[in-house]
Amino acid sequence: MSATILVVEDEPGIQEVLKFNLSQHGHEVLQAEDGETALNMLRGALPDLILLDWMLPGLSGMEVARRIRNDPRVKDIPIILLTARAEERDKVQGLESGADDYITKPFSPRELMARIKAVLRRRAPQMTEDMVEVSGLRLDPACHRVYGNDVALDLGPTEFRLLHFFMTHQERVYSRSQLLDNVWGDHVFVEERTVDVHIRRLRSALESTGHDRLIQTVRGAGYRLSASV
Ligand code: CA
């Protein structure tokens, strides 16, 4: 599982340790030393997860978490709060401000990686390597393969990510803009009709086993993967 992680932390030593450990585990790391910088970065990038220090100069970590949760474009990005405070009251406050989890300094890299994995699994199942199956269509993220009724199907990298996202978010309708955010990572530089092109390619890749019917167009709203047709 490899994710893009934004680390918001003002202590250079901790930034370095985090960057080293996250990179070692195959993650892309974005760095910000305060809340303002982080919020600015989020206008041009969509990380898969945010590690957010509680005690920051300027905006507090809690305030940053609140602003992220109130911005429709970035509100769904999972947040793990990093803090030196282990009191129950602080923990509750942190979780109420919109954080998904909470980790107390000093923490072991192993614990941090386990927490990251757990949060991604819960909030962004398409980031994990768990096998998914819908009506005889099987996607294996670990080997990057797709099978329709046990026949290997040939998908391009974008079609693979698109299908993985749909299979881990079944029955829900996504607009083109939401798909760009979730599958391409950022909608800023990609036109919405790009989505239609890749949906077409995805359907054609699934056609030989009849699984193209799982990908449904919802008029005026977007696309959905549904097992019930
Ligand atoms: Ca700090």
mmCIF file of C-alpha atoms and ligand atoms in Angstrom:
data_model
loop_
_atom_site.group_PDB
_atom_site.id
_atom_site.type_symbol
_atom_site.label_atom_id
_atom_site.label_comp_id
_atom_site.label_asym_id
_atom_site.label_seq_id
_atom_site.Cartn_x
_atom_site.Cartn_y
_atom_site.Cartn_z
ATOM 1 C CA MET A 1 0.000 0.000 0.000
ATOM 2 C CA SER A 2 1.559 3.257 -1.057
ATOM 3 C CA ALA A 3 -0.076 6.586 -0.242
ATOM 4 C CA THR A 4 0.687 10.283 -0.496
ATOM 5 C CA ILE A 5 0.944 11.644 3.038
ATOM 6 C CA LEU A 6 1.050 15.289 4.082
ATOM 7 C CA VAL A 7 3.064 15.790 7.264
ATOM 8 C CA VAL A 8 2.280 19.014 9.128
ATOM 9 C CA GLU A 9 4.903 19.396 11.841
ATOM 10 C CA ASP A 10 6.999 22.372 12.969
ATOM 11 C CA GLU A 11 9.861 20.449 14.584
ATOM 12 C CA PRO A 12 12.475 19.710 11.883
ATOM 13 C CA GLY A 13 13.795 16.654 13.745
ATOM 14 C CA ILE A 14 10.389 14.994 13.870
ATOM 15 C CA GLN A 15 9.670 15.980 10.243
ATOM 16 C CA GLU A 16 12.881 14.218 9.208
ATOM 17 C CA VAL A 17 12.143 11.048 11.173
ATOM 18 C CA LEU A 18 8.595 10.919 9.780
ATOM 19 C CA LYS A 19 9.746 11.533 6.223
ATOM 20 C CA PHE A 20 12.395 8.826 6.515
ATOM 21 C CA ASN A 21 10.016 6.225 7.917
ATOM 22 C CA LEU A 22 7.165 6.993 5.544
ATOM 23 C CA SER A 23 9.464 6.906 2.503
ATOM 24 C CA GLN A 24 10.927 3.603 3.691
ATOM 25 C CA HIS A 25 7.395 2.199 3.564
ATOM 26 C CA GLY A 26 6.897 3.397 0.006
ATOM 27 C CA HIS A 27 4.817 6.490 0.770
ATOM 28 C CA GLU A 28 5.163 9.841 -0.995
ATOM 29 C CA VAL A 29 5.711 12.598 1.561
ATOM 30 C CA LEU A 30 4.567 16.220 1.375
ATOM 31 C CA GLN A 31 5.799 18.523 4.125
ATOM 32 C CA ALA A 32 4.434 21.670 5.743
ATOM 33 C CA GLU A 33 5.802 23.357 8.860
ATOM 34 C CA ASP A 34 2.607 25.127 9.871
ATOM 35 C CA GLY A 35 -1.143 25.093 9.347
ATOM 36 C CA GLU A 36 -1.313 27.994 6.877
ATOM 37 C CA THR A 37 1.256 26.327 4.611
ATOM 38 C CA ALA A 38 -0.632 23.032 4.849
ATOM 39 C CA LEU A 39 -3.977 24.609 3.919
ATOM 40 C CA ASN A 40 -2.310 26.374 0.972
ATOM 41 C CA MET A 41 -0.758 23.110 -0.208
ATOM 42 C CA LEU A 42 -4.173 21.440 -0.091
ATOM 43 C CA ARG A 43 -5.413 23.842 -2.780
ATOM 44 C CA GLY A 44 -3.061 22.215 -5.277
ATOM 45 C CA ALA A 45 -2.685 18.664 -3.984
ATOM 46 C CA LEU A 46 -4.874 15.920 -2.580
ATOM 47 C CA PRO A 47 -2.918 13.631 -0.240
ATOM 48 C CA ASP A 48 -4.420 10.307 0.868
ATOM 49 C CA LEU A 49 -3.779 11.045 4.531
ATOM 50 C CA ILE A 50 -2.637 13.924 6.757
ATOM 51 C CA LEU A 51 -0.389 13.580 9.815
ATOM 52 C CA LEU A 52 -1.136 16.709 11.783
ATOM 53 C CA ASP A 53 0.795 18.021 14.771
ATOM 54 C CA TRP A 54 -1.432 19.418 17.505
ATOM 55 C CA MET A 55 0.972 22.120 18.765
ATOM 56 C CA LEU A 56 1.818 24.283 15.754
ATOM 57 C CA PRO A 57 2.863 27.937 15.517
ATOM 58 C CA GLY A 58 -0.068 30.084 14.301
ATOM 59 C CA LEU A 59 -3.135 27.939 13.639
ATOM 60 C CA SER A 60 -3.407 25.026 16.041
ATOM 61 C CA GLY A 61 -3.653 21.489 14.750
ATOM 62 C CA MET A 62 -7.244 21.362 15.927
ATOM 63 C CA GLU A 63 -8.132 24.499 13.984
ATOM 64 C CA VAL A 64 -6.434 23.113 10.875
ATOM 65 C CA ALA A 65 -8.423 19.873 11.250
ATOM 66 C CA ARG A 66 -11.648 21.879 11.592
ATOM 67 C CA ARG A 67 -10.942 23.901 8.447
ATOM 68 C CA ILE A 68 -10.126 20.768 6.485
ATOM 69 C CA ARG A 69 -13.396 19.155 7.589
ATOM 70 C CA ASN A 70 -15.332 22.253 6.461
ATOM 71 C CA ASP A 71 -13.841 22.312 2.961
ATOM 72 C CA PRO A 72 -15.846 20.023 0.621
ATOM 73 C CA ARG A 73 -12.816 19.398 -1.597
ATOM 74 C CA VAL A 74 -10.598 17.972 1.142
ATOM 75 C CA LYS A 75 -13.037 17.069 3.928
ATOM 76 C CA ASP A 76 -12.763 13.311 3.350
ATOM 77 C CA ILE A 77 -8.985 13.081 3.714
ATOM 78 C CA PRO A 78 -8.214 11.028 6.840
ATOM 79 C CA ILE A 79 -6.323 12.893 9.576
ATOM 80 C CA ILE A 80 -4.106 11.445 12.304
ATOM 81 C CA LEU A 81 -3.258 13.932 15.063
ATOM 82 C CA LEU A 82 0.262 13.859 16.508
ATOM 83 C CA THR A 83 0.543 15.144 19.998
ATOM 84 C CA ALA A 84 2.600 15.178 23.150
ATOM 85 C CA ARG A 85 -0.519 15.317 25.251
ATOM 86 C CA ALA A 86 -1.970 12.033 26.329
ATOM 87 C CA GLU A 87 -4.850 13.266 28.413
ATOM 88 C CA GLU A 88 -8.256 11.819 27.764
ATOM 89 C CA ARG A 89 -9.821 15.299 27.470
ATOM 90 C CA ASP A 90 -7.375 16.268 24.697
ATOM 91 C CA LYS A 91 -7.992 13.033 22.893
ATOM 92 C CA VAL A 92 -11.744 13.621 22.865
ATOM 93 C CA GLN A 93 -11.232 17.222 21.677
ATOM 94 C CA GLY A 94 -8.945 16.030 18.911
ATOM 95 C CA LEU A 95 -11.401 13.439 17.672
ATOM 96 C CA GLU A 96 -14.251 15.944 17.892
ATOM 97 C CA SER A 97 -12.338 18.394 15.718
ATOM 98 C CA GLY A 98 -12.494 15.813 12.939
ATOM 99 C CA ALA A 99 -9.368 13.700 13.349
ATOM 100 C CA ASP A 100 -9.700 9.970 12.597
ATOM 101 C CA ASP A 101 -7.061 8.875 15.039
ATOM 102 C CA TYR A 102 -4.617 10.168 17.540
ATOM 103 C CA ILE A 103 -1.036 9.232 18.316
ATOM 104 C CA THR A 104 1.007 10.397 21.296
ATOM 105 C CA LYS A 105 4.667 11.431 21.011
ATOM 106 C CA PRO A 106 7.062 9.787 21.409
ATOM 107 C CA PHE A 107 5.705 7.005 19.201
ATOM 108 C CA SER A 108 7.427 4.069 17.580
ATOM 109 C CA PRO A 109 7.569 4.069 13.765
ATOM 110 C CA ARG A 110 5.972 0.647 13.881
ATOM 111 C CA GLU A 111 2.982 1.908 15.808
ATOM 112 C CA LEU A 112 2.624 4.878 13.469
ATOM 113 C CA MET A 113 2.695 2.659 10.356
ATOM 114 C CA ALA A 114 0.084 0.352 11.891
ATOM 115 C CA ARG A 115 -2.176 3.329 12.651
ATOM 116 C CA ILE A 116 -1.755 4.723 9.153
ATOM 117 C CA LYS A 117 -2.666 1.379 7.653
ATOM 118 C CA ALA A 118 -5.725 1.028 9.876
ATOM 119 C CA VAL A 119 -6.998 4.518 9.067
ATOM 120 C CA LEU A 120 -6.484 4.060 5.320
ATOM 121 C CA ARG A 121 -8.225 0.701 5.430
ATOM 122 C CA ARG A 122 -11.203 2.265 7.159
ATOM 123 C CA ARG A 123 -11.388 5.520 5.237
ATOM 124 C CA ALA A 124 -9.910 4.645 1.845
ATOM 125 C CA PRO A 125 -10.256 0.920 1.158
ATOM 126 C CA GLN A 126 -8.970 1.446 -2.393
ATOM 127 C CA MET A 127 -5.575 2.281 -0.859
ATOM 128 C CA THR A 128 -5.176 -1.169 0.668
ATOM 129 C CA GLU A 129 -4.130 -4.398 -0.959
ATOM 130 C CA ASP A 130 -7.195 -6.367 0.102
ATOM 131 C CA MET A 131 -8.704 -8.487 -2.652
ATOM 132 C CA VAL A 132 -12.178 -7.357 -3.751
ATOM 133 C CA GLU A 133 -14.859 -9.313 -5.604
ATOM 134 C CA VAL A 134 -18.225 -8.352 -7.079
ATOM 135 C CA SER A 135 -20.431 -10.759 -9.052
ATOM 136 C CA GLY A 136 -17.547 -12.879 -10.339
ATOM 137 C CA LEU A 137 -15.315 -9.886 -11.044
ATOM 138 C CA ARG A 138 -12.211 -10.124 -8.886
ATOM 139 C CA LEU A 139 -9.505 -7.484 -8.401
ATOM 140 C CA ASP A 140 -6.221 -8.272 -6.725
ATOM 141 C CA PRO A 141 -4.333 -5.054 -5.851
ATOM 142 C CA ALA A 142 -1.237 -6.910 -4.639
ATOM 143 C CA CYS A 143 -0.554 -8.490 -8.051
ATOM 144 C CA HIS A 144 -2.336 -5.729 -9.970
ATOM 145 C CA ARG A 145 -4.623 -8.199 -11.738
ATOM 146 C CA VAL A 146 -8.292 -8.392 -12.630
ATOM 147 C CA TYR A 147 -10.243 -11.577 -13.346
ATOM 148 C CA GLY A 148 -13.730 -11.925 -14.772
ATOM 149 C CA ASN A 149 -15.038 -15.416 -13.923
ATOM 150 C CA ASP A 150 -11.383 -16.458 -13.423
ATOM 151 C CA VAL A 151 -10.336 -15.183 -16.859
ATOM 152 C CA ALA A 152 -7.531 -12.597 -16.649
ATOM 153 C CA LEU A 153 -8.607 -9.239 -18.087
ATOM 154 C CA ASP A 154 -6.293 -6.605 -19.471
ATOM 155 C CA LEU A 155 -6.722 -3.120 -17.948
ATOM 156 C CA GLY A 156 -4.649 0.049 -18.265
ATOM 157 C CA PRO A 157 -3.330 1.646 -15.031
ATOM 158 C CA THR A 158 -6.039 4.326 -14.838
ATOM 159 C CA GLU A 159 -8.826 1.839 -15.592
ATOM 160 C CA PHE A 160 -7.397 -0.390 -12.855
ATOM 161 C CA ARG A 161 -7.491 2.419 -10.265
ATOM 162 C CA LEU A 162 -10.966 3.448 -11.406
ATOM 163 C CA LEU A 163 -12.277 -0.105 -11.070
ATOM 164 C CA HIS A 164 -10.577 -0.530 -7.691
ATOM 165 C CA PHE A 165 -12.243 2.641 -6.430
ATOM 166 C CA PHE A 166 -15.673 1.559 -7.720
ATOM 167 C CA MET A 167 -15.341 -1.949 -6.275
ATOM 168 C CA THR A 168 -14.478 -0.568 -2.829
ATOM 169 C CA HIS A 169 -17.344 1.979 -2.996
ATOM 170 C CA GLN A 170 -20.175 -0.067 -4.449
ATOM 171 C CA GLU A 171 -23.687 1.237 -5.091
ATOM 172 C CA ARG A 172 -22.726 4.874 -4.547
ATOM 173 C CA VAL A 173 -22.961 7.426 -7.347
ATOM 174 C CA TYR A 174 -19.880 9.550 -8.035
ATOM 175 C CA SER A 175 -19.772 12.680 -10.159
ATOM 176 C CA ARG A 176 -16.941 13.138 -12.666
ATOM 177 C CA SER A 177 -15.350 15.673 -10.366
ATOM 178 C CA GLN A 178 -15.494 13.279 -7.387
ATOM 179 C CA LEU A 179 -13.963 10.520 -9.498
ATOM 180 C CA LEU A 180 -11.137 12.840 -10.565
ATOM 181 C CA ASP A 181 -10.432 13.685 -6.923
ATOM 182 C CA ASN A 182 -10.505 10.077 -5.775
ATOM 183 C CA VAL A 183 -8.904 8.265 -8.682
ATOM 184 C CA TRP A 184 -6.645 10.832 -10.344
ATOM 185 C CA GLY A 185 -5.782 12.405 -6.991
ATOM 186 C CA ASP A 186 -6.528 15.936 -8.066
ATOM 187 C CA HIS A 187 -9.016 17.524 -10.392
ATOM 188 C CA VAL A 188 -7.187 20.792 -10.922
ATOM 189 C CA PHE A 189 -5.432 19.979 -14.180
ATOM 190 C CA VAL A 190 -7.664 17.292 -15.687
ATOM 191 C CA GLU A 191 -10.800 17.907 -17.726
ATOM 192 C CA GLU A 192 -13.969 16.145 -16.646
ATOM 193 C CA ARG A 193 -14.511 14.490 -20.019
ATOM 194 C CA THR A 194 -11.302 12.527 -19.357
ATOM 195 C CA VAL A 195 -13.425 10.473 -16.950
ATOM 196 C CA ASP A 196 -15.815 9.485 -19.744
ATOM 197 C CA VAL A 197 -12.911 8.323 -21.900
ATOM 198 C CA HIS A 198 -11.607 6.047 -19.142
ATOM 199 C CA ILE A 199 -15.084 4.763 -18.261
ATOM 200 C CA ARG A 200 -15.458 3.777 -21.928
ATOM 201 C CA ARG A 201 -12.091 1.978 -21.877
ATOM 202 C CA LEU A 202 -12.961 0.272 -18.597
ATOM 203 C CA ARG A 203 -16.271 -1.019 -19.955
ATOM 204 C CA SER A 204 -14.628 -2.301 -23.076
ATOM 205 C CA ALA A 205 -11.974 -4.129 -20.990
ATOM 206 C CA LEU A 206 -14.750 -5.806 -18.959
ATOM 207 C CA GLU A 207 -16.954 -6.609 -21.939
ATOM 208 C CA SER A 208 -15.664 -10.096 -22.768
ATOM 209 C CA THR A 209 -17.023 -11.504 -19.486
ATOM 210 C CA GLY A 210 -20.124 -9.291 -19.390
ATOM 211 C CA HIS A 211 -18.916 -7.340 -16.364
ATOM 212 C CA ASP A 212 -19.192 -4.034 -18.213
ATOM 213 C CA ARG A 213 -22.840 -3.989 -17.103
ATOM 214 C CA LEU A 214 -21.661 -3.406 -13.503
ATOM 215 C CA ILE A 215 -20.481 0.092 -14.452
ATOM 216 C CA GLN A 216 -23.640 2.153 -14.717
ATOM 217 C CA THR A 217 -24.245 5.662 -15.990
ATOM 218 C CA VAL A 218 -26.545 7.665 -13.753
ATOM 219 C CA ARG A 219 -28.008 10.398 -15.907
ATOM 220 C CA GLY A 220 -27.165 13.900 -14.706
ATOM 221 C CA ALA A 221 -25.219 12.559 -11.710
ATOM 222 C CA GLY A 222 -22.255 10.440 -12.764
ATOM 223 C CA TYR A 223 -21.300 6.795 -12.524
ATOM 224 C CA ARG A 224 -21.754 3.929 -10.127
ATOM 225 C CA LEU A 225 -20.749 0.303 -9.771
ATOM 226 C CA SER A 226 -23.691 -1.835 -8.858
ATOM 227 C CA ALA A 227 -23.980 -5.579 -8.456
ATOM 228 C CA SER A 228 -27.738 -5.389 -8.963
ATOM 229 C CA VAL A 229 -28.710 -4.843 -12.580
HETATM 230 CA CA CA B 1 4.833 21.025 17.374
#
